[in-house]
mmCIF file with all atom_site columns, C-alpha atoms in Angstrom:
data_model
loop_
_atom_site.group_PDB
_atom_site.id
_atom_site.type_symbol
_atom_site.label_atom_id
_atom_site.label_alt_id
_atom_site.label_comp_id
_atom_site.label_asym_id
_atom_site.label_entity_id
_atom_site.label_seq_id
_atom_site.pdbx_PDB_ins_code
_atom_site.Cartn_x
_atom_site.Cartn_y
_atom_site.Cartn_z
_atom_site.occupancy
_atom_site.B_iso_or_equiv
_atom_site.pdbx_formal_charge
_atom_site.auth_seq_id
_atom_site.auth_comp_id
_atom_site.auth_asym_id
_atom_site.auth_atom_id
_atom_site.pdbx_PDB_model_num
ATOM 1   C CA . UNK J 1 1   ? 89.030 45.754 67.879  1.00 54.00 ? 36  UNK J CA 1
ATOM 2   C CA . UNK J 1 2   ? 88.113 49.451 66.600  1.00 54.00 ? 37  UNK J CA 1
ATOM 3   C CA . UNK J 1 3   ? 84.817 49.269 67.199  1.00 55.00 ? 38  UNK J CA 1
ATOM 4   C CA . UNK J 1 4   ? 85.156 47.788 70.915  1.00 54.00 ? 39  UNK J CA 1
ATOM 5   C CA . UNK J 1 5   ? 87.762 50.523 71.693  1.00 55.00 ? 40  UNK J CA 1
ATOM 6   C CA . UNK J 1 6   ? 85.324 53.222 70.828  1.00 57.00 ? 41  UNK J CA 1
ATOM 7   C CA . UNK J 1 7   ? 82.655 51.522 72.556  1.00 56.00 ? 42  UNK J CA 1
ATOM 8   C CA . UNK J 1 8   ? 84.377 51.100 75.550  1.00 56.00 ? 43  UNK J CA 1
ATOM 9   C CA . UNK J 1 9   ? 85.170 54.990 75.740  1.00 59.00 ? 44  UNK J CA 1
ATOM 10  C CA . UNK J 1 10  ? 81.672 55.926 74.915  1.00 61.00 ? 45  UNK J CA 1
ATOM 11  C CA . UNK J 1 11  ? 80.503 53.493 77.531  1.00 58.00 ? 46  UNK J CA 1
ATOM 12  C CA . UNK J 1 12  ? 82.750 54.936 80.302  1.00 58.00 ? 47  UNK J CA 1
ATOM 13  C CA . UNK J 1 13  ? 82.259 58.183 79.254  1.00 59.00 ? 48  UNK J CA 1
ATOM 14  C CA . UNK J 1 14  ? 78.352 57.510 79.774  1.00 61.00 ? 49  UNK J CA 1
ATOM 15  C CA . UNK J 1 15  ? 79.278 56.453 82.731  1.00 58.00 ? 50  UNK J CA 1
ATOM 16  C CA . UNK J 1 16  ? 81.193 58.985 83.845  1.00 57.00 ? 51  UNK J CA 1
ATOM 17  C CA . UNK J 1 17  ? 78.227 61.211 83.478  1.00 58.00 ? 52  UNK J CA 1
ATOM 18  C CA . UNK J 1 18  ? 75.650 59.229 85.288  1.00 57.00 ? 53  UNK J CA 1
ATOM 19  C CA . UNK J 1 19  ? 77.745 59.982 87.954  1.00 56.00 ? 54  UNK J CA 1
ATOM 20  C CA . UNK J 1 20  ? 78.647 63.280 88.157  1.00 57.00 ? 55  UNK J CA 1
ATOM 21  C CA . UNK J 1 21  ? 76.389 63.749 90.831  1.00 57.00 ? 56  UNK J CA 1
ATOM 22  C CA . UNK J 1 22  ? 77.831 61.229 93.373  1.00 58.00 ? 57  UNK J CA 1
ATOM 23  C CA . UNK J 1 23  ? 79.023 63.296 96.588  1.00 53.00 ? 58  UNK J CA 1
ATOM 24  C CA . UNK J 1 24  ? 82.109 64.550 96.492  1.00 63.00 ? 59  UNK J CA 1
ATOM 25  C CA . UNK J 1 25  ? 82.617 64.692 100.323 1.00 61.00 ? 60  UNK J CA 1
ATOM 26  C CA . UNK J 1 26  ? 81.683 60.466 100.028 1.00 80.00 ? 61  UNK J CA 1
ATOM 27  C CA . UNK J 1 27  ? 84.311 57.881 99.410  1.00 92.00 ? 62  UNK J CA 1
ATOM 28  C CA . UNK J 1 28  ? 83.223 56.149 96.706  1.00 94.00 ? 63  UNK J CA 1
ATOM 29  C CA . UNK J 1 29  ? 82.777 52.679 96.087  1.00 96.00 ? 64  UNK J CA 1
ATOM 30  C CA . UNK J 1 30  ? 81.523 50.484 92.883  1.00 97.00 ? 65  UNK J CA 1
ATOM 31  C CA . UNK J 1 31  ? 80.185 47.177 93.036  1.00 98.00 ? 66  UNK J CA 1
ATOM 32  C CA . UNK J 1 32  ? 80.882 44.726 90.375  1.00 99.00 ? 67  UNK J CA 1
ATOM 33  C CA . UNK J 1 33  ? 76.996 44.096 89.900  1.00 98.00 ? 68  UNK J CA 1
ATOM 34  C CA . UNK J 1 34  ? 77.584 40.611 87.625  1.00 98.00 ? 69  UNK J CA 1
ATOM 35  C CA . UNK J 1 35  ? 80.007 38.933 90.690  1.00 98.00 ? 70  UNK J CA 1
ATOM 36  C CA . UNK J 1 36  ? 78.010 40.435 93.927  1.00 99.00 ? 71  UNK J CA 1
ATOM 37  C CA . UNK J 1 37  ? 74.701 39.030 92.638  1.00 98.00 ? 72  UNK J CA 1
ATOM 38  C CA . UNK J 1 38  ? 76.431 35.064 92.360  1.00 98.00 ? 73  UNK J CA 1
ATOM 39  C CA . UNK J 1 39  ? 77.459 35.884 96.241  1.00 98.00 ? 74  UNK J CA 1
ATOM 40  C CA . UNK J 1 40  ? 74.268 33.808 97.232  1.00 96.00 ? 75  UNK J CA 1
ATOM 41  C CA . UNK J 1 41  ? 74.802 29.857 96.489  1.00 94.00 ? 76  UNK J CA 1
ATOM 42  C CA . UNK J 1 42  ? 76.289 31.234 93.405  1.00 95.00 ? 77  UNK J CA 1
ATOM 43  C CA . UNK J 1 43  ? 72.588 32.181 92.065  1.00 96.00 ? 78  UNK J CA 1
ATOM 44  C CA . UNK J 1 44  ? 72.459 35.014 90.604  1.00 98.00 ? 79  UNK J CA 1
ATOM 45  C CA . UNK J 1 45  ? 70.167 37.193 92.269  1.00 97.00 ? 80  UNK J CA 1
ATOM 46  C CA . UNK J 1 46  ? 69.681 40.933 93.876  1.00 98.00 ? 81  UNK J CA 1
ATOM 47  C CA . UNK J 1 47  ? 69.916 40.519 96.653  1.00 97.00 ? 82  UNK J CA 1
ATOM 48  C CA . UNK J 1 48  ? 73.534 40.368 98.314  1.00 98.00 ? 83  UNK J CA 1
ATOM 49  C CA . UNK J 1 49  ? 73.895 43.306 95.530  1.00 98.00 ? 84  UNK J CA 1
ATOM 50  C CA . UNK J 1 50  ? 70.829 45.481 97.323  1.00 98.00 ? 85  UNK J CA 1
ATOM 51  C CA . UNK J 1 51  ? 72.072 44.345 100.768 1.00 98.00 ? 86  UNK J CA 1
ATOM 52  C CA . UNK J 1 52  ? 75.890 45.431 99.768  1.00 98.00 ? 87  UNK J CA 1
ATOM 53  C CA . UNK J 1 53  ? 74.458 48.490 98.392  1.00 97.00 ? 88  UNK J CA 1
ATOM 54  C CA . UNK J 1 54  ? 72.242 49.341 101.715 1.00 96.00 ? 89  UNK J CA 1
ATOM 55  C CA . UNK J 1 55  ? 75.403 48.799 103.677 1.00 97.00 ? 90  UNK J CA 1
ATOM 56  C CA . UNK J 1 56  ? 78.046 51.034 102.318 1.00 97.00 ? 91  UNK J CA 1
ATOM 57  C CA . UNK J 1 57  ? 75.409 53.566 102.085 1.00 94.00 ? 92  UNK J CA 1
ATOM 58  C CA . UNK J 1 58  ? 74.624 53.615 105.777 1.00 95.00 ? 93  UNK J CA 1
ATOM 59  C CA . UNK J 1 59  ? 78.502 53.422 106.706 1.00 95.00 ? 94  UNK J CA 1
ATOM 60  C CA . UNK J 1 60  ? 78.649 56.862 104.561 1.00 94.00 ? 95  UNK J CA 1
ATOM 61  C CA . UNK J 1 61  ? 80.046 55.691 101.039 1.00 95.00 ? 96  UNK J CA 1
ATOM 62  C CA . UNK J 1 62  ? 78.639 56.930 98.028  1.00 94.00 ? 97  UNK J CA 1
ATOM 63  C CA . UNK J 1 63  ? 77.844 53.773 95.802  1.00 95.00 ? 98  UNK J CA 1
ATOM 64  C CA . UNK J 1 64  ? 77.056 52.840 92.575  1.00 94.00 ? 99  UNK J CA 1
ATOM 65  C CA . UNK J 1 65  ? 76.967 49.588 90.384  1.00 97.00 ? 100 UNK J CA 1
ATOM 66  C CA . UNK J 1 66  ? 77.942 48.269 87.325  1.00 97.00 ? 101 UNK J CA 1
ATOM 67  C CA . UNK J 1 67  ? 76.284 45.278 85.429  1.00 97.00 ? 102 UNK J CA 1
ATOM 68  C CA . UNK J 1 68  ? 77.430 43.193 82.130  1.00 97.00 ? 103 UNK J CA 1
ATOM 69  C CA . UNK J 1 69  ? 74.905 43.319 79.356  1.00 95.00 ? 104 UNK J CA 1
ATOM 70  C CA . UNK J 1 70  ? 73.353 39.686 80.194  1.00 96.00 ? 105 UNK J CA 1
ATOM 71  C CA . UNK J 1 71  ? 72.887 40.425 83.545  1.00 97.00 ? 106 UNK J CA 1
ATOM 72  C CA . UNK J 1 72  ? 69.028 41.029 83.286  1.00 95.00 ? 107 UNK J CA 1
ATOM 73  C CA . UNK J 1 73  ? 69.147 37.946 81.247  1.00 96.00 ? 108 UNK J CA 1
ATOM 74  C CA . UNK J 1 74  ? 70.411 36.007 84.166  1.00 96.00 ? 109 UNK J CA 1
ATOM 75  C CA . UNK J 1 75  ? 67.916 36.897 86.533  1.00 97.00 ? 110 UNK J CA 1
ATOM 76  C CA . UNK J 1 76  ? 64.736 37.172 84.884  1.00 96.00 ? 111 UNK J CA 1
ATOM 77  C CA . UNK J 1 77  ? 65.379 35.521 81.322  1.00 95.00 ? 112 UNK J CA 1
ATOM 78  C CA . UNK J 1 78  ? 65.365 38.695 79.338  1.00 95.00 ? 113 UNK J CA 1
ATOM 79  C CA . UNK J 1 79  ? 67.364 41.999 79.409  1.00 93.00 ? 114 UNK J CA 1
ATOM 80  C CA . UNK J 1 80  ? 67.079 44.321 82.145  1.00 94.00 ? 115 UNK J CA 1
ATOM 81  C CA . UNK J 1 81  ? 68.213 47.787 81.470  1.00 94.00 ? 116 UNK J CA 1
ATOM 82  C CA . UNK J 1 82  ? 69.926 50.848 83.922  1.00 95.00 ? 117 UNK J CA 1
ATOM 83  C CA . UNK J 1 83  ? 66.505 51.968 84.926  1.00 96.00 ? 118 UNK J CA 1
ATOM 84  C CA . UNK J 1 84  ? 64.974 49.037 85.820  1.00 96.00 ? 119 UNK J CA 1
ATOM 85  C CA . UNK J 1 85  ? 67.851 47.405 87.675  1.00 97.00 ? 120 UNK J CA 1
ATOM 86  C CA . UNK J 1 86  ? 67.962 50.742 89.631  1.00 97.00 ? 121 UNK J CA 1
ATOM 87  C CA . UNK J 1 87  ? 63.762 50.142 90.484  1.00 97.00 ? 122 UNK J CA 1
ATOM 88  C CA . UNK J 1 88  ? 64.460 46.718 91.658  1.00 97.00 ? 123 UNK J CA 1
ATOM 89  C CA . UNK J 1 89  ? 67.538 47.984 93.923  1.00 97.00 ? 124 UNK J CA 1
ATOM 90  C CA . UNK J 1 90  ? 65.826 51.120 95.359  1.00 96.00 ? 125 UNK J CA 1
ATOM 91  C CA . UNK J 1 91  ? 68.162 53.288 93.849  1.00 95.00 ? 126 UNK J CA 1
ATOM 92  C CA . UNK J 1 92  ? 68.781 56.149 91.317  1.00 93.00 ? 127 UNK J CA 1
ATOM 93  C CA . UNK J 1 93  ? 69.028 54.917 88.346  1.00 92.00 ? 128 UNK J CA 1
ATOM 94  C CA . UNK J 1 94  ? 72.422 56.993 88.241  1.00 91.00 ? 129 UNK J CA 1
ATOM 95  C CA . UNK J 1 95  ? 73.829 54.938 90.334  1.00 93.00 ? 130 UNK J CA 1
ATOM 96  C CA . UNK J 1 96  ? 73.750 51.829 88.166  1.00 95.00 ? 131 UNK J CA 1
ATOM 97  C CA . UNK J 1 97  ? 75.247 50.815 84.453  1.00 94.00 ? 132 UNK J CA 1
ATOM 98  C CA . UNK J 1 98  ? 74.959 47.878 82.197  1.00 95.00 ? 133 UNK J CA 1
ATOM 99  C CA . UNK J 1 99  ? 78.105 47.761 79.920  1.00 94.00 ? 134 UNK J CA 1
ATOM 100 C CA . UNK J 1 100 ? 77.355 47.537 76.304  1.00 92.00 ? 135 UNK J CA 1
ATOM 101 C CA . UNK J 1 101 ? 76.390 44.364 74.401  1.00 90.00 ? 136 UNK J CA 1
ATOM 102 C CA . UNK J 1 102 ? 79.433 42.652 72.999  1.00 89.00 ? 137 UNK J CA 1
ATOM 103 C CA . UNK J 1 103 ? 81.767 45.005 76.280  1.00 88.00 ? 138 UNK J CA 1
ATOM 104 C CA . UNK J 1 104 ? 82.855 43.571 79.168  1.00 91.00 ? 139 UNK J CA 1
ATOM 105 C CA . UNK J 1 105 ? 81.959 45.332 82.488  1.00 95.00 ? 140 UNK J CA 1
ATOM 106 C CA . UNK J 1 106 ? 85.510 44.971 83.689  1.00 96.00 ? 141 UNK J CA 1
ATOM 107 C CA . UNK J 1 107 ? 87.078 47.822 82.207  1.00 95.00 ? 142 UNK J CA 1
ATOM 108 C CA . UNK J 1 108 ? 84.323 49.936 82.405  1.00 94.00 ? 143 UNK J CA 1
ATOM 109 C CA . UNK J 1 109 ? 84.233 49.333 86.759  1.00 96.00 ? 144 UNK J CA 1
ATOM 110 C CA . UNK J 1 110 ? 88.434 49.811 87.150  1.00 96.00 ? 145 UNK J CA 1
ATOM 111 C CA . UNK J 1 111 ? 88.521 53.079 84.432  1.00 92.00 ? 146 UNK J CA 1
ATOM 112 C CA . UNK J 1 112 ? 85.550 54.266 86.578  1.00 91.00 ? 147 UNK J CA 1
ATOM 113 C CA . UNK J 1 113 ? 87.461 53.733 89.663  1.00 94.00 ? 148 UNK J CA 1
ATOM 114 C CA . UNK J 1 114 ? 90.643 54.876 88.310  1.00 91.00 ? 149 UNK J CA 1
ATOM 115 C CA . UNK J 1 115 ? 89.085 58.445 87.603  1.00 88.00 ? 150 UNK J CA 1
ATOM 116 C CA . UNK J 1 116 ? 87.113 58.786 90.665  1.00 89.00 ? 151 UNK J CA 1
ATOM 117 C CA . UNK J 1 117 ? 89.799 57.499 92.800  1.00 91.00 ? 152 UNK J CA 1
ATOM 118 C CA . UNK J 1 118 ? 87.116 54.794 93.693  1.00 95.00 ? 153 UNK J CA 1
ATOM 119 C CA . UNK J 1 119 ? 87.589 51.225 95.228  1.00 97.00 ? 154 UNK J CA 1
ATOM 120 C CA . UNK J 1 120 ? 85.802 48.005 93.590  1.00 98.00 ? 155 UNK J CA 1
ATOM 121 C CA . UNK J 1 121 ? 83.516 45.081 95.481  1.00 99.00 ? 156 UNK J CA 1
ATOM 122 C CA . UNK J 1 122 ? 84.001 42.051 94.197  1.00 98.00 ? 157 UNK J CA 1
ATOM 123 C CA . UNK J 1 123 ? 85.575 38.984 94.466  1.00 98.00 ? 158 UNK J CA 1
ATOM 124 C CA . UNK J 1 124 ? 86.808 39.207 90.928  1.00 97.00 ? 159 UNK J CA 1
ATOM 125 C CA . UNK J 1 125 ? 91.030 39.551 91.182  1.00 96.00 ? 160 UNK J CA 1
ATOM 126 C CA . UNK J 1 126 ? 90.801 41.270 87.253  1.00 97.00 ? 161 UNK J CA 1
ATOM 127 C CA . UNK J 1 127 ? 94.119 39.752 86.774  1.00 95.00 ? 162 UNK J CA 1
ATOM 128 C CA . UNK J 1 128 ? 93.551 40.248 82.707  1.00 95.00 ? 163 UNK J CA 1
ATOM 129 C CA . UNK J 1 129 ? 93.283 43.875 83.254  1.00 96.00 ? 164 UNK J CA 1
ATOM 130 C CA . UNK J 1 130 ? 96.386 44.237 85.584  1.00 96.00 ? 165 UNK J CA 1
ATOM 131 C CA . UNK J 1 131 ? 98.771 45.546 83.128  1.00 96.00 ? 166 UNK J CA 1
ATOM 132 C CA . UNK J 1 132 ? 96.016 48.184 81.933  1.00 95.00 ? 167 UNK J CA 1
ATOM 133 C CA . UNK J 1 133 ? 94.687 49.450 85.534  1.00 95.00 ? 168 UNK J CA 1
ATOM 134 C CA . UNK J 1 134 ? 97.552 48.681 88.021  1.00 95.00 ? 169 UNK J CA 1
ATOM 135 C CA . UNK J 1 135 ? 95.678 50.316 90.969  1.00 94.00 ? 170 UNK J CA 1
ATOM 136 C CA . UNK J 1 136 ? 94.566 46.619 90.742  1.00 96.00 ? 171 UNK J CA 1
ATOM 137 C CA . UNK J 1 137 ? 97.303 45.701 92.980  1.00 95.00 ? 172 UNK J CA 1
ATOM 138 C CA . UNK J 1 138 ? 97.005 48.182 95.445  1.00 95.00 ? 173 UNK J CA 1
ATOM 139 C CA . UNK J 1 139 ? 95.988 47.276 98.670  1.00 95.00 ? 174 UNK J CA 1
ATOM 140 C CA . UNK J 1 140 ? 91.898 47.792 100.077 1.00 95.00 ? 175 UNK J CA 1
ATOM 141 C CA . UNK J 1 141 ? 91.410 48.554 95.698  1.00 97.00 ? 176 UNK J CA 1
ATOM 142 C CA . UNK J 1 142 ? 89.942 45.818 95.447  1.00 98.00 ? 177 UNK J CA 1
ATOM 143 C CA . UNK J 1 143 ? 87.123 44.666 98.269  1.00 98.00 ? 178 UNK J CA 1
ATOM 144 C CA . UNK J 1 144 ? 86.355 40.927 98.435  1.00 98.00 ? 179 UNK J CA 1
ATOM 145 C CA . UNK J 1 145 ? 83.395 40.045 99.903  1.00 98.00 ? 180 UNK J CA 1
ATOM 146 C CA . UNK J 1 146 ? 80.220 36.956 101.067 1.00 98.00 ? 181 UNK J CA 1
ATOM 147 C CA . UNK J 1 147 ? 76.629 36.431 102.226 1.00 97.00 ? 182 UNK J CA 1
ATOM 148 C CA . UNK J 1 148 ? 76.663 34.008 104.736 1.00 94.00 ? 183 UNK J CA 1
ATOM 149 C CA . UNK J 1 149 ? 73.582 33.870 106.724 1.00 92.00 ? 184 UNK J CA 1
ATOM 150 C CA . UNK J 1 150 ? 71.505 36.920 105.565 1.00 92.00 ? 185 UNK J CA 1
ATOM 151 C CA . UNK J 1 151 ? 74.582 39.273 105.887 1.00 96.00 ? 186 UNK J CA 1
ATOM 152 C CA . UNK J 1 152 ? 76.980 40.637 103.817 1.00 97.00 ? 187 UNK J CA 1
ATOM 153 C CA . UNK J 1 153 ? 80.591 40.630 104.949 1.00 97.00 ? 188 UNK J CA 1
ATOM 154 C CA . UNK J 1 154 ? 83.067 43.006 103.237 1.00 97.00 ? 189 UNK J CA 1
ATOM 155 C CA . UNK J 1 155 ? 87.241 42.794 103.850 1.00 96.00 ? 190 UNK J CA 1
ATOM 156 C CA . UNK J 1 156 ? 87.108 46.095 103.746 1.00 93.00 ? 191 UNK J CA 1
ATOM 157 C CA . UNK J 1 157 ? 90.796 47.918 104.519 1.00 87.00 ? 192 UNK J CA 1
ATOM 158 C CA . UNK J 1 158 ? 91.209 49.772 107.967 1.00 74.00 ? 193 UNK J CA 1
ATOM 159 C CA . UNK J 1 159 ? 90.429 53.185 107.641 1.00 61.00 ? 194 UNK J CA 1
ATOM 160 C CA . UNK J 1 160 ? 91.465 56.586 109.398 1.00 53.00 ? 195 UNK J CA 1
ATOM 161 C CA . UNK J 1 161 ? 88.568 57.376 111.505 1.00 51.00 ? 196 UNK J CA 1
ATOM 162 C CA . UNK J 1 162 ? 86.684 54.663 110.565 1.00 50.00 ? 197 UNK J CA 1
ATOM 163 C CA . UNK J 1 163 ? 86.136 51.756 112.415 1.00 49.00 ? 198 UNK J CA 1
ATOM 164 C CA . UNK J 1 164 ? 86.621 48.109 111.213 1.00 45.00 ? 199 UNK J CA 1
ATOM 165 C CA . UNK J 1 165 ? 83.650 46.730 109.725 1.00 44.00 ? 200 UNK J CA 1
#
């Protein structure tokens, strides 16, 4: 229990500094990389997560993503690290993590958001984490979402001077 502790902080603290060059004048947003990519048929693949990425960008968020360990191993059969996730989405590879071998991604995406004052994609509720990140629970935190005919569509929470999307 230790050893996952520490691993957890060094992992968000990692984090953390991967992106400490997001724009501060952005809202931010992180995706839950593992649940976006089943958003297709529930096959894991890139590219509702590339699509989801493409859109927040061009609506003005600043956006990064967060993997589990396996999740190279679910789409091409053998691990995938930060860097080459981050070729495959077109992005900087600061913008993406994979969580530690043996550490779930979930507490690494809701401390993230915590200390960035971030919101989450993902149709995950987190509901085992609830008591540890309560933010959880606050309304437009959390931003379910679907691809449904070549789109993605985000519930995303009405904004001040933003329009609904």
């Amino acid at each position: 229990m230790l050893i996952a502790a520490i691993a957890l902080a060094i992992s968000t603290l990692m984090f953390r500094r991967r992106l400490r060059n997001w724009r501060a004048d952005k809202q931010r947003i992180i995706l839950d990389g593992s649940n976006v990519m089943y958003w297709d048929n529930e096959t894991p693949s890139l590219g509702p997560v590339k699509l989801t990425l493409n859109r927040l960008a061009a609506e003005g968020y600043s956006v990064g993503v967060v993997f589990d360990a396996n999740a190279g191993y679910k789409l091409y059969g053998a691990y995938r690290g930060p860097d080459a996730l981050a070729r495959r989405l077109k992005i900087s590879s600061d913008r993406v993590m994979i969580a530690p071998k043996g550490t779930p991604a979930d507490p690494l995406i809701l401390k993230a958001a915590s200390d960035m004052n971030a919101r989450v994609v993902t149709n995950d509720r987190y509901r085992d984490w609830v008591s540890d990140y309560p933010a959880i629970n606050k309304p437009g935190f959390l931003i379910p979402g679907s691809y449904r005919d070549g789109a993605i569509h985000l519930r995303m929470p009405q904004e001040k001077g933003r329009k609904a999307a």
